[in-house]
Amino acid sequence: MLSRLAEVLVPTVGRLALTTDTDAVLAPGSIIAANHTSLADPAVVLAALHRLGVEPVVMATAGLWRIPLLGRALARGSHIPVHRGDHRRAAGCLDLAAAALREGRLVLIYGEGGIPPRTDAAETPPVAFRSGLARLAARAGAPVVPVGQAGARRVTSGNVAKQIAGLATAPLRRPALHVHVGKPVVLSGDRTARTVQAHAAVTAAWRTAAAHLGEPAAYPLTAGPRHETWSTPAPGAVPHPARRQ
């Protein structure tokens, strides 16, 4: 429900484009790791993934469950509330995510653990990841599919007044949005090493997405990764890359 709603709403506030690495695969039981820059980017990522026939379980801050309509949609979709600052309940969140992965669900997690405290709408590389993603990957033995998104800060960013103004004017401005799906990575080593590997993979995916929007921050390390647009699979099918015509 949440993913379908995102695919309906996102085109009203921006122009969403989607690319993938040629060897990207969203297999059942995978962790999807995305960069987090704006209150709008979860909807952008969900809309892009829904085009690929994927409706992941989302790990999101528990406060969202207190918002009447959104909280109901999150509960109905069996999404997972993350209780930051409560170690016991945080461990329970990872248990729920690991169980969803074992059932063949895909789980969307934000390794940064929050939105960077910035007021401008420009893109910057993902900040350092917390350890939750590495712990989940180790516990479930799951591959990590890196996803980079760019442009969501053009929809909403900054202080409350700027966010409201941005959201109100987005249907008129229709900013460009881009999501790039990278090839899966299998994390190895200790927790620190796995966290660094996941961060590097998501940063590479973000650079590709940001480069498509002409964001200056994307260019220093961009090396022209392979990418192409996915076809939309039949409902329930595991998506595979479409060959370029």
Tab-separated table of C-alpha atoms in Angstrom:
chain	number	residue	atom	x	y	z
A	1	MET	CA	0.000	0.000	0.000
A	2	LEU	CA	2.739	2.460	0.977
A	3	SER	CA	4.762	1.739	-2.172
A	4	ARG	CA	1.735	2.068	-4.447
A	5	LEU	CA	0.825	5.357	-2.799
A	6	ALA	CA	4.384	6.641	-3.287
A	7	GLU	CA	4.325	5.836	-7.002
A	8	VAL	CA	1.093	7.805	-7.367
A	9	LEU	CA	2.219	10.832	-5.350
A	10	VAL	CA	5.869	11.255	-6.368
A	11	PRO	CA	5.138	12.140	-10.045
A	12	THR	CA	2.972	15.019	-8.793
A	13	VAL	CA	5.939	16.701	-7.079
A	14	GLY	CA	8.825	15.833	-9.399
A	15	ARG	CA	10.148	14.064	-12.486
A	16	LEU	CA	11.469	10.681	-11.403
A	17	ALA	CA	14.054	8.780	-13.461
A	18	LEU	CA	15.476	5.356	-12.652
A	19	THR	CA	18.700	3.612	-13.698
A	20	THR	CA	20.528	0.469	-12.572
A	21	ASP	CA	23.884	-1.207	-12.909
A	22	THR	CA	23.720	-3.857	-15.604
A	23	ASP	CA	24.295	-6.604	-13.007
A	24	ALA	CA	21.885	-5.248	-10.406
A	25	VAL	CA	19.427	-7.786	-8.998
A	26	LEU	CA	16.787	-7.349	-6.303
A	27	ALA	CA	16.586	-10.943	-5.102
A	28	PRO	CA	14.190	-12.095	-2.361
A	29	GLY	CA	15.764	-11.794	1.083
A	30	SER	CA	17.992	-8.840	0.171
A	31	ILE	CA	18.682	-5.715	2.194
A	32	ILE	CA	18.144	-2.473	0.270
A	33	ALA	CA	20.369	0.313	1.633
A	34	ALA	CA	19.680	3.889	0.528
A	35	ASN	CA	21.086	7.314	1.349
A	36	HIS	CA	18.887	9.636	3.414
A	37	THR	CA	18.778	13.381	2.671
A	38	SER	CA	15.179	14.588	2.991
A	39	LEU	CA	11.766	13.782	4.401
A	40	ALA	CA	10.756	13.222	0.770
A	41	ASP	CA	13.351	10.636	-0.235
A	42	PRO	CA	11.675	7.519	1.265
A	43	ALA	CA	8.710	8.145	-1.033
A	44	VAL	CA	11.055	8.706	-3.988
A	45	VAL	CA	12.900	5.431	-3.340
A	46	LEU	CA	9.674	3.476	-2.773
A	47	ALA	CA	8.185	4.843	-6.005
A	48	ALA	CA	11.277	3.807	-7.962
A	49	LEU	CA	11.344	0.332	-6.418
A	50	HIS	CA	7.637	-0.117	-7.103
A	51	ARG	CA	8.366	0.389	-10.806
A	52	LEU	CA	10.570	-2.682	-10.479
A	53	GLY	CA	7.805	-4.727	-8.862
A	54	VAL	CA	9.385	-4.490	-5.397
A	55	GLU	CA	7.533	-3.465	-2.222
A	56	PRO	CA	10.076	-3.640	0.618
A	57	VAL	CA	9.553	-3.686	4.335
A	58	VAL	CA	10.741	-0.261	5.514
A	59	MET	CA	12.701	0.351	8.709
A	60	ALA	CA	11.731	3.877	9.787
A	61	THR	CA	11.795	6.039	12.884
A	62	ALA	CA	9.088	5.007	15.333
A	63	GLY	CA	7.669	8.529	15.539
A	64	LEU	CA	6.087	8.107	12.105
A	65	TRP	CA	3.660	5.553	13.545
A	66	ARG	CA	2.110	8.368	15.612
A	67	ILE	CA	0.992	10.226	12.448
A	68	PRO	CA	-2.643	9.054	11.973
A	69	LEU	CA	-2.896	8.123	8.285
A	70	LEU	CA	0.783	7.362	7.737
A	71	GLY	CA	0.994	5.307	10.911
A	72	ARG	CA	-1.952	3.197	9.794
A	73	ALA	CA	-0.357	2.557	6.397
A	74	LEU	CA	2.942	1.608	8.042
A	75	ALA	CA	1.227	-0.796	10.422
A	76	ARG	CA	-0.839	-2.411	7.663
A	77	GLY	CA	2.298	-2.968	5.585
A	78	SER	CA	4.150	-4.662	8.478
A	79	HIS	CA	6.881	-2.039	8.304
A	80	ILE	CA	9.323	-1.888	11.207
A	81	PRO	CA	9.515	1.020	13.699
A	82	VAL	CA	13.037	1.885	14.809
A	83	HIS	CA	13.305	3.060	18.423
A	84	ARG	CA	16.487	5.093	18.593
A	85	GLY	CA	18.060	5.491	22.014
A	86	ASP	CA	16.401	2.337	23.364
A	87	HIS	CA	18.913	-0.505	22.966
A	88	ARG	CA	16.488	-3.265	23.926
A	89	ARG	CA	13.797	-2.172	21.498
A	90	ALA	CA	16.401	-1.397	18.817
A	91	ALA	CA	17.607	-5.012	19.045
A	92	GLY	CA	14.007	-6.120	18.609
A	93	CYS	CA	13.798	-4.090	15.387
A	94	LEU	CA	16.740	-6.034	13.964
A	95	ASP	CA	15.050	-9.302	14.982
A	96	LEU	CA	11.933	-8.299	13.033
A	97	ALA	CA	13.991	-7.272	10.012
A	98	ALA	CA	15.978	-10.533	10.058
A	99	ALA	CA	12.730	-12.508	10.222
A	100	ALA	CA	11.332	-10.594	7.230
A	101	LEU	CA	14.496	-11.359	5.249
A	102	ARG	CA	14.255	-15.061	6.087
A	103	GLU	CA	10.685	-14.995	4.747
A	104	GLY	CA	11.993	-13.689	1.411
A	105	ARG	CA	10.947	-10.081	1.926
A	106	LEU	CA	13.243	-7.212	0.959
A	107	VAL	CA	14.047	-4.762	3.740
A	108	LEU	CA	14.810	-1.075	3.130
A	109	ILE	CA	17.172	0.486	5.665
A	110	TYR	CA	18.877	3.863	5.950
A	111	GLY	CA	22.423	3.315	7.198
A	112	GLU	CA	22.944	6.960	8.145
A	113	GLY	CA	20.195	6.735	10.724
A	114	GLY	CA	18.864	10.237	10.092
A	115	ILE	CA	18.726	13.305	7.852
A	116	PRO	CA	21.804	15.592	7.814
A	117	PRO	CA	21.183	18.937	9.565
A	118	ARG	CA	21.580	21.190	6.541
A	119	THR	CA	19.497	24.087	5.230
A	120	ASP	CA	20.507	24.116	1.554
A	121	ALA	CA	19.065	21.918	-1.203
A	122	ALA	CA	22.395	20.756	-2.662
A	123	GLU	CA	23.566	17.151	-2.773
A	124	THR	CA	26.450	15.878	-0.636
A	125	PRO	CA	27.823	12.342	-0.168
A	126	PRO	CA	26.199	10.144	2.499
A	127	VAL	CA	27.555	10.678	6.004
A	128	ALA	CA	29.079	7.802	7.974
A	129	PHE	CA	26.787	4.824	8.558
A	130	ARG	CA	25.772	3.476	11.922
A	131	SER	CA	26.332	-0.207	12.690
A	132	GLY	CA	22.733	-1.421	12.337
A	133	LEU	CA	23.015	-2.260	8.642
A	134	ALA	CA	26.186	-4.317	9.163
A	135	ARG	CA	24.644	-6.135	12.132
A	136	LEU	CA	21.509	-6.980	10.156
A	137	ALA	CA	23.481	-8.242	7.146
A	138	ALA	CA	25.603	-10.466	9.384
A	139	ARG	CA	22.635	-11.832	11.318
A	140	ALA	CA	20.577	-12.652	8.214
A	141	GLY	CA	23.444	-13.543	5.867
A	142	ALA	CA	21.781	-11.251	3.350
A	143	PRO	CA	23.307	-9.384	0.381
A	144	VAL	CA	23.035	-5.602	0.328
A	145	VAL	CA	21.620	-3.794	-2.706
A	146	PRO	CA	22.919	-0.193	-2.679
A	147	VAL	CA	20.487	2.495	-3.807
A	148	GLY	CA	21.407	6.108	-4.415
A	149	GLN	CA	18.814	8.845	-4.687
A	150	ALA	CA	19.313	12.486	-5.583
A	151	GLY	CA	16.979	15.434	-5.952
A	152	ALA	CA	14.688	14.829	-2.987
A	153	ARG	CA	16.130	17.883	-1.229
A	154	ARG	CA	14.755	19.939	-4.117
A	155	VAL	CA	11.298	18.848	-2.999
A	156	THR	CA	11.741	19.548	0.698
A	157	SER	CA	14.734	20.497	2.865
A	158	GLY	CA	15.854	23.008	5.472
A	159	ASN	CA	13.815	24.326	8.377
A	160	VAL	CA	10.110	23.706	8.843
A	161	ALA	CA	9.052	26.812	6.929
A	162	LYS	CA	11.297	25.940	3.972
A	163	GLN	CA	10.067	22.342	3.959
A	164	ILE	CA	6.430	23.413	3.846
A	165	ALA	CA	7.158	25.974	1.117
A	166	GLY	CA	9.142	23.430	-0.889
A	167	LEU	CA	6.424	20.823	-0.721
A	168	ALA	CA	3.745	23.371	-1.623
A	169	THR	CA	5.611	24.625	-4.685
A	170	ALA	CA	7.029	21.290	-5.882
A	171	PRO	CA	3.998	20.491	-8.110
A	172	LEU	CA	4.707	23.716	-9.996
A	173	ARG	CA	8.515	23.381	-10.061
A	174	ARG	CA	8.546	19.589	-10.672
A	175	PRO	CA	12.239	19.134	-9.802
A	176	ALA	CA	14.225	16.288	-11.352
A	177	LEU	CA	14.620	13.218	-9.142
A	178	HIS	CA	16.918	10.293	-9.836
A	179	VAL	CA	17.286	6.846	-8.263
A	180	HIS	CA	20.107	4.463	-9.149
A	181	VAL	CA	20.201	0.797	-8.102
A	182	GLY	CA	23.658	-0.756	-7.812
A	183	LYS	CA	24.754	-4.378	-7.973
A	184	PRO	CA	24.418	-6.402	-4.745
A	185	VAL	CA	27.393	-6.636	-2.411
A	186	VAL	CA	28.125	-9.313	0.186
A	187	LEU	CA	29.658	-7.674	3.237
A	188	SER	CA	32.642	-9.325	4.921
A	189	GLY	CA	35.045	-8.771	7.795
A	190	ASP	CA	34.237	-7.337	11.202
A	191	ARG	CA	31.424	-4.913	11.917
A	192	THR	CA	33.522	-1.866	11.116
A	193	ALA	CA	34.686	-3.302	7.795
A	194	ARG	CA	31.158	-4.289	6.800
A	195	THR	CA	29.879	-0.812	7.648
A	196	VAL	CA	32.594	0.813	5.513
A	197	GLN	CA	31.824	-1.515	2.577
A	198	ALA	CA	28.103	-0.733	2.721
A	199	HIS	CA	28.768	3.007	2.930
A	200	ALA	CA	31.098	2.858	-0.085
A	201	ALA	CA	28.536	0.959	-2.174
A	202	VAL	CA	25.695	3.365	-1.356
A	203	THR	CA	27.971	6.359	-1.963
A	204	ALA	CA	28.854	5.007	-5.416
A	205	ALA	CA	25.150	4.571	-6.238
A	206	TRP	CA	24.442	8.088	-4.976
A	207	ARG	CA	27.227	9.546	-7.141
A	208	THR	CA	25.632	8.012	-10.223
A	209	ALA	CA	22.206	9.409	-9.312
A	210	ALA	CA	23.599	12.864	-8.494
A	211	ALA	CA	25.661	12.967	-11.691
A	212	HIS	CA	22.487	12.440	-13.708
A	213	LEU	CA	21.169	15.649	-12.143
A	214	GLY	CA	24.391	17.564	-12.778
A	215	GLU	CA	25.127	17.940	-9.072
A	216	PRO	CA	28.724	19.234	-8.612
A	217	ALA	CA	29.358	17.012	-5.572
A	218	ALA	CA	28.972	13.885	-7.719
A	219	TYR	CA	31.847	14.495	-10.084
A	220	PRO	CA	35.163	14.223	-8.183
A	221	LEU	CA	35.027	10.425	-7.884
A	222	THR	CA	32.665	9.590	-10.723
A	223	ALA	CA	34.150	7.051	-13.112
A	224	GLY	CA	31.226	6.478	-15.437
A	225	PRO	CA	29.639	3.326	-13.935
A	226	ARG	CA	27.553	1.187	-16.223
A	227	HIS	CA	23.823	1.687	-15.907
A	228	GLU	CA	20.606	1.221	-17.812
A	229	THR	CA	16.894	1.542	-17.215
A	230	TRP	CA	14.914	-1.448	-15.964
A	231	SER	CA	11.809	-2.738	-17.621
A	232	THR	CA	8.680	-3.084	-15.496
A	233	PRO	CA	8.171	-6.775	-14.659
A	234	ALA	CA	4.893	-8.569	-14.347
A	235	PRO	CA	3.321	-8.385	-10.863
A	236	GLY	CA	5.078	-10.712	-8.443
A	237	ALA	CA	8.055	-11.321	-10.739
A	238	VAL	CA	11.642	-10.870	-9.582
A	239	PRO	CA	12.961	-7.958	-11.669
A	240	HIS	CA	15.932	-8.302	-13.972
A	241	PRO	CA	17.658	-5.588	-16.014
A	242	ALA	CA	16.212	-4.820	-19.403
A	243	ARG	CA	18.701	-4.912	-22.228
A	244	ARG	CA	19.447	-1.600	-23.904
A	245	GLN	CA	17.931	-1.441	-27.373
